[in-house]
GROMACS .gro file of C-alpha atoms in nm:
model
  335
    1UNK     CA    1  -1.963   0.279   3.199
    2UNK     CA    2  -1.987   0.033   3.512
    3UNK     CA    3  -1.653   0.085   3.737
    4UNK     CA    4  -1.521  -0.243   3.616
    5UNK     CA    5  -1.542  -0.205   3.279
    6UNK     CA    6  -1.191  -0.056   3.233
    7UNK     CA    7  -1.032  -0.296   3.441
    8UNK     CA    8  -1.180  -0.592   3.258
    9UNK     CA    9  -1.057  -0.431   2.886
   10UNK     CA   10  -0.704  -0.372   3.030
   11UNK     CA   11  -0.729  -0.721   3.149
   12UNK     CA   12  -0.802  -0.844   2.846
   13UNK     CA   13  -0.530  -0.656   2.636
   14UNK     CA   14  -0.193  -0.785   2.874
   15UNK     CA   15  -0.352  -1.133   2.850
   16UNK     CA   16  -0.369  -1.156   2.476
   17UNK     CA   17  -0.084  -1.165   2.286
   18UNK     CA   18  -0.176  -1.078   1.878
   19UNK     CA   19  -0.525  -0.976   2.022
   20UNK     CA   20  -0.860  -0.904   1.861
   21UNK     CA   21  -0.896  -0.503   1.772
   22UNK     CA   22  -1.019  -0.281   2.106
   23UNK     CA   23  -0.895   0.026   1.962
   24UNK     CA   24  -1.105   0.259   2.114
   25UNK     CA   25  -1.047   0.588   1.801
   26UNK     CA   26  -1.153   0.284   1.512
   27UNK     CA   27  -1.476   0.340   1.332
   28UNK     CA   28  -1.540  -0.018   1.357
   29UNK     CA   29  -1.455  -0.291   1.582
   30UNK     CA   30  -1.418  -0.682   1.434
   31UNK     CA   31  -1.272  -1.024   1.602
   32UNK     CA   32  -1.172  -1.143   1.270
   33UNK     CA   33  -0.887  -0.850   1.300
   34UNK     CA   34  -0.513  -0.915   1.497
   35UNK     CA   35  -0.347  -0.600   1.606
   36UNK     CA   36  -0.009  -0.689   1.731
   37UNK     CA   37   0.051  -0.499   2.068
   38UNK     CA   38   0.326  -0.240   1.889
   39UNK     CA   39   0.048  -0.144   1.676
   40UNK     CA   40  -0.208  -0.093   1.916
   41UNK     CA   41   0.011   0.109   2.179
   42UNK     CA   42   0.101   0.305   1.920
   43UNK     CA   43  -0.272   0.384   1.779
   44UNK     CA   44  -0.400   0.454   2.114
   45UNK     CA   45  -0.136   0.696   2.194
   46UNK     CA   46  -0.149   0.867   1.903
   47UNK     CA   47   0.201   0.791   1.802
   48UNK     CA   48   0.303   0.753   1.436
   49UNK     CA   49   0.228   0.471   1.209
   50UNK     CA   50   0.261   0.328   0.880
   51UNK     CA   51   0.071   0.088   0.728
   52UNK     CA   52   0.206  -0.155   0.462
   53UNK     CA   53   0.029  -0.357   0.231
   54UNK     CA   54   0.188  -0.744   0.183
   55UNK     CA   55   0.097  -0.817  -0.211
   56UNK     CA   56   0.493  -0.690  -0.270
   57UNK     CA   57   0.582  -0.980  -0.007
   58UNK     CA   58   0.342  -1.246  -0.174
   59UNK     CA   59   0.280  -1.142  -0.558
   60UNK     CA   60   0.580  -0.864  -0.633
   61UNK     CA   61   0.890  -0.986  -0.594
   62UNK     CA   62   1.031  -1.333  -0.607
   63UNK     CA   63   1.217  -1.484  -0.299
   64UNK     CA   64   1.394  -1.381  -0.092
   65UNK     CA   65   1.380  -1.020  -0.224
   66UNK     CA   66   1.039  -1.024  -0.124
   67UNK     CA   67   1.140  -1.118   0.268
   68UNK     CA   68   1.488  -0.874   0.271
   69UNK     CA   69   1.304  -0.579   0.146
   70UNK     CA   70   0.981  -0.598   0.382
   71UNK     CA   71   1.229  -0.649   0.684
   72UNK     CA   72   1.448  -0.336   0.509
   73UNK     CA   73   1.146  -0.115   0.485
   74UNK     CA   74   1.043  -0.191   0.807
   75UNK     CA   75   1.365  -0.053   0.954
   76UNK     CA   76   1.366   0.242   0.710
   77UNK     CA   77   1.005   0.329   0.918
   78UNK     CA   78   1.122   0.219   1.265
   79UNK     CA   79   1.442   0.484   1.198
   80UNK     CA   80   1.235   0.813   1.147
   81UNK     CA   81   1.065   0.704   1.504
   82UNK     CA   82   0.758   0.566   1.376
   83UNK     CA   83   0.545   0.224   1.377
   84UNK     CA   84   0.523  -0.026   1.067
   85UNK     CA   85   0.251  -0.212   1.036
   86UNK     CA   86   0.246  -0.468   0.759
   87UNK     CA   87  -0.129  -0.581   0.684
   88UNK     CA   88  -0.210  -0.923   0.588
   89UNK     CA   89  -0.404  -1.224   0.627
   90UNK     CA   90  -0.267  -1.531   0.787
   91UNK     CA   91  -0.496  -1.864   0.827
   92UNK     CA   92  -0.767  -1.700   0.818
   93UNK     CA   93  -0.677  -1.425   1.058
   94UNK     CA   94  -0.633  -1.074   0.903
   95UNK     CA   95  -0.339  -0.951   1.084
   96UNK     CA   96  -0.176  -0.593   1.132
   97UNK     CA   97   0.153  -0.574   1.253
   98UNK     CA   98   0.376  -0.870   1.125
   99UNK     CA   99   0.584  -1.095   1.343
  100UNK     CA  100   0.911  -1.246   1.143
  101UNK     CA  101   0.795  -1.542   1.165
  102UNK     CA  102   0.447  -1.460   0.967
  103UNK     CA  103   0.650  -1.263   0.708
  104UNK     CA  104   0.873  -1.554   0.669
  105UNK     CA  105   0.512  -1.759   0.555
  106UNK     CA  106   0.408  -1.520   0.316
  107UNK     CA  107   0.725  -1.469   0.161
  108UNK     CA  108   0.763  -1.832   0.105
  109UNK     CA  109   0.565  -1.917  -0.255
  110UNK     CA  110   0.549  -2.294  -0.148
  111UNK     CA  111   0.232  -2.157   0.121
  112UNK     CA  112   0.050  -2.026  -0.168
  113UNK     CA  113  -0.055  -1.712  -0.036
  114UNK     CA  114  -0.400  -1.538  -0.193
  115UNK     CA  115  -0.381  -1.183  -0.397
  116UNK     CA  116  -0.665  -1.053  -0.139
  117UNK     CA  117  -0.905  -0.720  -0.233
  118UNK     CA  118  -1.187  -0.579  -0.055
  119UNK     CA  119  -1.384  -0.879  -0.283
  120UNK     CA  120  -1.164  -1.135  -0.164
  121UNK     CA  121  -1.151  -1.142   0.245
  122UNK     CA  122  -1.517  -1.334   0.296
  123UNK     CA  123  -1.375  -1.663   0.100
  124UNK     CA  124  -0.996  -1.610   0.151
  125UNK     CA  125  -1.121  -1.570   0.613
  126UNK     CA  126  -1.348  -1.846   0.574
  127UNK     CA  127  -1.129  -2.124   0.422
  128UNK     CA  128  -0.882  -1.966   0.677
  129UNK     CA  129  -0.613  -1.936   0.361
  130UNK     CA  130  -0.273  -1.705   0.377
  131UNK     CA  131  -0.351  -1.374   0.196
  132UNK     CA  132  -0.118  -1.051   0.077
  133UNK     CA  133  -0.330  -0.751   0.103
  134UNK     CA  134  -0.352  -0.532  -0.233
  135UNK     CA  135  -0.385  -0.148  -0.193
  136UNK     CA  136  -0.713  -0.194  -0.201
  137UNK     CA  137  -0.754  -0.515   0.095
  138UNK     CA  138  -0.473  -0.254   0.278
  139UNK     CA  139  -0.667   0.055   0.233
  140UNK     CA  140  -1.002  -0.139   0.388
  141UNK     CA  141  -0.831  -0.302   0.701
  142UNK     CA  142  -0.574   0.050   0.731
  143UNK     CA  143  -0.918   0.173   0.799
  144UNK     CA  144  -1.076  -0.028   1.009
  145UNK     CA  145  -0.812   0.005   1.264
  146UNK     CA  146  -0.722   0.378   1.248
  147UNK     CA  147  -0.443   0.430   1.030
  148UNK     CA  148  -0.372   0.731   0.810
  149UNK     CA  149  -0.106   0.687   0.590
  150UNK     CA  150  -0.047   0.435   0.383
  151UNK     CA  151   0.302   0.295   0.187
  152UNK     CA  152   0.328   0.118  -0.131
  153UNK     CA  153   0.520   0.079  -0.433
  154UNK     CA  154   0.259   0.120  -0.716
  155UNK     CA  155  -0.119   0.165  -0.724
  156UNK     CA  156  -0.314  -0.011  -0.950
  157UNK     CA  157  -0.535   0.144  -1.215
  158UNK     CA  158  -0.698   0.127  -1.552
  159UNK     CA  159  -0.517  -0.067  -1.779
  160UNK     CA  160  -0.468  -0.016  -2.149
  161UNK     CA  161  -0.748  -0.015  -2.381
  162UNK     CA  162  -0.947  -0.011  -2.011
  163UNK     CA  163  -1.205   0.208  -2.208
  164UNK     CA  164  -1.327  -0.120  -2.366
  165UNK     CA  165  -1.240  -0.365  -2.103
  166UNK     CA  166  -1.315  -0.240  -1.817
  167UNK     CA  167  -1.038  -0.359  -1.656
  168UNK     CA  168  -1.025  -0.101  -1.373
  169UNK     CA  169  -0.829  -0.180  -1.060
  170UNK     CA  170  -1.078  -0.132  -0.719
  171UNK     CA  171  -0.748   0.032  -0.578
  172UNK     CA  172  -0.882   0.328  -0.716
  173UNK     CA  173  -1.262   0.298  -0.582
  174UNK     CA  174  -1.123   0.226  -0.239
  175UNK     CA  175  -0.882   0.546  -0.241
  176UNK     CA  176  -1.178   0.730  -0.267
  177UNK     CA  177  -1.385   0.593   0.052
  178UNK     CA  178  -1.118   0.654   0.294
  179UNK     CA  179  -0.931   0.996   0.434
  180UNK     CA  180  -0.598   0.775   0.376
  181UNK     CA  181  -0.267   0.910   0.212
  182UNK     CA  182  -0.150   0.645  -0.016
  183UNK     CA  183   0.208   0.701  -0.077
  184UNK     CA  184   0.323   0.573  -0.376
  185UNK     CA  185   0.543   0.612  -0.689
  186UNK     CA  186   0.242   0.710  -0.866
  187UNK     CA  187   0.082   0.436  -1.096
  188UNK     CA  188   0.202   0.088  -1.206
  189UNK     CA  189   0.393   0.126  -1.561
  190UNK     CA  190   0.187  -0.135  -1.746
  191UNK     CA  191  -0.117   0.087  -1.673
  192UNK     CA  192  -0.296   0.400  -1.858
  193UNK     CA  193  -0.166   0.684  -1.681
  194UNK     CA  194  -0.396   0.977  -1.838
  195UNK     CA  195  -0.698   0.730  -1.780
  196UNK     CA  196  -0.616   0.620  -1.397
  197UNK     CA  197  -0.559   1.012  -1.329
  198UNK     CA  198  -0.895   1.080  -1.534
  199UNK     CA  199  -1.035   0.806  -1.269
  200UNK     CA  200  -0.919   0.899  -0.968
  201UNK     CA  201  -1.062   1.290  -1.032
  202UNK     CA  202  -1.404   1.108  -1.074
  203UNK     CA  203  -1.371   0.946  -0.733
  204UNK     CA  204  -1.268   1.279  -0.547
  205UNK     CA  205  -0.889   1.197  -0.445
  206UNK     CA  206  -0.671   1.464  -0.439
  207UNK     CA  207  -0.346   1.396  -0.625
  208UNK     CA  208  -0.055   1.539  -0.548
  209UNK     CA  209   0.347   1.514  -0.683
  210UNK     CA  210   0.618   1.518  -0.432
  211UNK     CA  211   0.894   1.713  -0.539
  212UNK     CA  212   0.995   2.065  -0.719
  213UNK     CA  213   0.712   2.016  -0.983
  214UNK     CA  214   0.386   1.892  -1.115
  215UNK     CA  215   0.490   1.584  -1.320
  216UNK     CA  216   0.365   1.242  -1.182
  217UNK     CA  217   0.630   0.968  -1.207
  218UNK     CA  218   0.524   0.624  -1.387
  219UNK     CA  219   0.663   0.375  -1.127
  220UNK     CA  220   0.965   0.244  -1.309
  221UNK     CA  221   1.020   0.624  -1.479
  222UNK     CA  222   1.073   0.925  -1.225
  223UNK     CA  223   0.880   1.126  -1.508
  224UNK     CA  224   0.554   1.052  -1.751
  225UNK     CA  225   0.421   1.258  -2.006
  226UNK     CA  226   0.131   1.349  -1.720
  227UNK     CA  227   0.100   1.594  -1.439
  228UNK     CA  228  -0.078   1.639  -1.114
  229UNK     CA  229  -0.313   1.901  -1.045
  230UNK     CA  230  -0.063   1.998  -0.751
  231UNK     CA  231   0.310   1.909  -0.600
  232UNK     CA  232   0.436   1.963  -0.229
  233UNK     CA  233   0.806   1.941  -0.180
  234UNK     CA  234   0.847   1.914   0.202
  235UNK     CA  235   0.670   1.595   0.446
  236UNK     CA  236   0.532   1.874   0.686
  237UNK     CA  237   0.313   2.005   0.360
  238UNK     CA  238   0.234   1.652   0.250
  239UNK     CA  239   0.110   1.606   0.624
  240UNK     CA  240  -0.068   1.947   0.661
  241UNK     CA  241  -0.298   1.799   0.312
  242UNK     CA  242  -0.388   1.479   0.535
  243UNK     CA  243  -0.489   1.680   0.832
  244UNK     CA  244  -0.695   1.950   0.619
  245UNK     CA  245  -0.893   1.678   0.482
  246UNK     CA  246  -0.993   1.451   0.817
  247UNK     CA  247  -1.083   1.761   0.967
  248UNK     CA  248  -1.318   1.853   0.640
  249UNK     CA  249  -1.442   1.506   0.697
  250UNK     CA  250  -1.434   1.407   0.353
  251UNK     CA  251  -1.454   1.053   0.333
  252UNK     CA  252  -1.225   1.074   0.034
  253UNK     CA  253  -0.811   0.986  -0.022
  254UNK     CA  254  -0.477   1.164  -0.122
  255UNK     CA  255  -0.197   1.034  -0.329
  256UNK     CA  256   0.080   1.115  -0.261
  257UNK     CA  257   0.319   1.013  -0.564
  258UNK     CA  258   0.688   1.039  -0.513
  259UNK     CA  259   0.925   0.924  -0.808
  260UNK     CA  260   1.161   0.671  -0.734
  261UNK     CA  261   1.539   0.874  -0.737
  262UNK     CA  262   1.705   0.943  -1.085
  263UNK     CA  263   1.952   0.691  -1.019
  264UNK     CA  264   1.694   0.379  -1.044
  265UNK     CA  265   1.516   0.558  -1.283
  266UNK     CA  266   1.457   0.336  -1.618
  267UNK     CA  267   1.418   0.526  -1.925
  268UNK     CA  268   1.043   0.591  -2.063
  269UNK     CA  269   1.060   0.441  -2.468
  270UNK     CA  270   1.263   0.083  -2.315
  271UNK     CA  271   1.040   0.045  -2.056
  272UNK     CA  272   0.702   0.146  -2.294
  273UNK     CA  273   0.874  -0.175  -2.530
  274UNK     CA  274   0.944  -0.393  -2.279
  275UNK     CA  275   0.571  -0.364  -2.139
  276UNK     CA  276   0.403  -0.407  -2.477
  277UNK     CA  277   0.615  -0.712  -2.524
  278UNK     CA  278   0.504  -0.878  -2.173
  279UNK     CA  279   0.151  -0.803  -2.259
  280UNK     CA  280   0.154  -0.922  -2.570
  281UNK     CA  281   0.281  -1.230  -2.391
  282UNK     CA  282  -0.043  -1.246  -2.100
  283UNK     CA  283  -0.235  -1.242  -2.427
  284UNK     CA  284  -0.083  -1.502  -2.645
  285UNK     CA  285  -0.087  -1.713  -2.257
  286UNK     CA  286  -0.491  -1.549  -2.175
  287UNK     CA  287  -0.348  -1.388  -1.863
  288UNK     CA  288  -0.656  -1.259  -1.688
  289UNK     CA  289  -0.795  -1.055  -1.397
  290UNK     CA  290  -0.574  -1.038  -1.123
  291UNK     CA  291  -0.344  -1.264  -1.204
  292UNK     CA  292  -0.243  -1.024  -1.497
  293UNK     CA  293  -0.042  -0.775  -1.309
  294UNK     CA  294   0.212  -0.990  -1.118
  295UNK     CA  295   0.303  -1.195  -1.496
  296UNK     CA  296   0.338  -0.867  -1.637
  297UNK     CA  297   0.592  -0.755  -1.390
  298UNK     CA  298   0.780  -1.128  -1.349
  299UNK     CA  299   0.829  -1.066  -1.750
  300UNK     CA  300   0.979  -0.775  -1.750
  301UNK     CA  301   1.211  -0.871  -1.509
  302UNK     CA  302   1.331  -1.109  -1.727
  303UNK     CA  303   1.333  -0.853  -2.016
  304UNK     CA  304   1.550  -0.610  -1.817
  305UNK     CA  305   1.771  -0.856  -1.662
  306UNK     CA  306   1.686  -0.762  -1.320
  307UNK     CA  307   1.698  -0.386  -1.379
  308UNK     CA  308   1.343  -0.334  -1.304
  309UNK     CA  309   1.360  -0.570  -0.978
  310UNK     CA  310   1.623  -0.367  -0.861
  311UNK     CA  311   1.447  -0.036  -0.924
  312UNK     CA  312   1.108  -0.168  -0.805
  313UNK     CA  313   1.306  -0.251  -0.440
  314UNK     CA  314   1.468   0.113  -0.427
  315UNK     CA  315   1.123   0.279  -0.494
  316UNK     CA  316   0.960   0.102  -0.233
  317UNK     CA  317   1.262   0.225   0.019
  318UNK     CA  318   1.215   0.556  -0.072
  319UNK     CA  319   0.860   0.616  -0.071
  320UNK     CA  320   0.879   0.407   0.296
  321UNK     CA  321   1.151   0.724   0.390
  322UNK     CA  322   0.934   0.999   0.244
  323UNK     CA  323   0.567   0.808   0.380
  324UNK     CA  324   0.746   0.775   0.777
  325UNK     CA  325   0.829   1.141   0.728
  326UNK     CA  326   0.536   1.253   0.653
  327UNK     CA  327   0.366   0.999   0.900
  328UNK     CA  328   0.591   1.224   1.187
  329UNK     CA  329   0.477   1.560   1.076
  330UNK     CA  330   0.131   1.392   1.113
  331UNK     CA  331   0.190   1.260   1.448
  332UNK     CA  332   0.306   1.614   1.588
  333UNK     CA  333  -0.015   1.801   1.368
  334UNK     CA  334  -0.234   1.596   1.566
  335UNK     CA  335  -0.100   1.642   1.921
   0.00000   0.00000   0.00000
């Protein structure tokens, strides 16, 4: 490299404040990506960080829970020492590493943010739109830019009677592309468990319990009639799975599903009612696609009075304490 190369890049990164991606350790390198300066100093020193996908801010929760628990989990991550990075597109900019003032936006349903997937960024950058990133639109840009582990509150998955619909979330394709842990409270309740489980075998993610046993939680339930092939019960283990499998080079993703404590926990036959009866209602309305998912969960809000709002905002705290954890063992694995 000419002599004043370097200079010119460092030049480059104090002048810009959310700037275009330079970091050197990406696989790719795009100008339609902002890495907020936090971010980046913390990728290219090697320090801890946690990416965080914004469909909770834009699609899961209604305002302002949406805004108090993104600033909340953010704080939870920032505690244990480590980075957040909230991933998102804003006018047409896909951003990582949220100021305030951009979560403010997307919080705020009167901007109409998009629900944006992998399928969704080429229309949602080009008509420079606001966009919360799925699992699957986090998992792609978490990527792009470096980062290895992931926090949400739910995947997605197949959903019921999936086997004839083919109604299969791309979460679950894009989990197994990337050497990401995804750390989660295991699958979305409306979903088929046993199929999504079935699914993500197929696509070569390892999936793995948190806790003293086997059994994978069901989002609103800290236990489903279903198991994981394995458990860990301490972040350092968690984290020594993540390292085994970037240096096997394996292309492919681990869940990590952690169930959300007993005291949120709703129990399994209510909340198996209260989801038929929401579906039953996207059907009688011809709720469809992607749009399915967030009706579903504003419904049985209402059904539960709140209960399920309240234990959908303690998951995601949780699984933000257990993912920065695990994100610190990482950090001090790969020094």
């Amino acid at each position: 490299m000419c002599n004043w190369c370097p200079k010119f890049l460092k030049m480059l990164l104090r002048n810009s404040g959310f700037r275009n991606i330079l970091y050197y350790g990406s696989r790719f390198k795009s100008n339609l990506i902002d890495v907020s300066p936090e971010v980046e100093s913390a990728l290219h020193e090697k320090k801890a960080v946690v990416a965080l996908e914004s469909t909770i801010l834009t699609h899961g929760m209604p305002h302002p829970q949406n805004y108090e628990t993104s600033i909340t989990v953010e704080n939870i991550i920032r505690d244990q020492g480590c980075v957040p990075a909230h991933i998102a597109v804003v006018k047409g900019r896909v951003k990582v590493g949220l100021s305030n003032e951009q979560l403010m936006r997307l919080a705020d349903p009167a901007n109409k943010p998009v629900k944006v997937s992998r399928r969704d960024f080429p229309f949602v950058i080009s008509n420079r739109l606001h966009g919360g990133t799925t699992v699957c639109g986090t998992l792609v840009i978490a990527n792009n830019v470096g980062i290895k582990i992931f926090v949400t509150g739910g995947i997605g998955g197949v959903h019921r009677f999936g086997e004839d619909t083919l109604d299969i979330s791309a979460d679950l394709r894009e989990l197994g592309r990337h050497s990401i842990m995804v750390v989660s409270s295991g699958v979305k309740s409306i979903l088929d468990i046993g199929l999504t489980l079935e699914y993500l075998e197929t696509e070569g993610v390892c999936v793995v319990s948190y806790g003293s046993s086997n059994n994978f939680p069901a989002f609103y339930c800290n236990k489903s009639r279903f198991n994981a092939p394995y458990h860990v019960s301490t972040p350092a283990d968690a984290a020594q799975l993540l390292q085994v499998c970037n240096k096997l080079h394996m292309n492919s993703g681990l869940l990590l599903a952690v169930p959300v404590p007993a005291e949120y926990s709703i129990d399994d036959s209510k909340m198996d009612s209260t989801i038929e009866t929401a579906l039953k209602e996207a059907e009688k309305e011809k709720i469809q696609g992607k749009d399915i998912t967030p009706f579903v969960l504003d419904k049985v809000s209402l059904l539960t009075k709140g209960k399920s709002l309240e234990t959908n905002i303690a998951l995601i705290k949780n699984n933000a304490l257990i993912g920065a954890k695990v994100a610190k063992e990482y950090e001090n694995l790969s020094r």
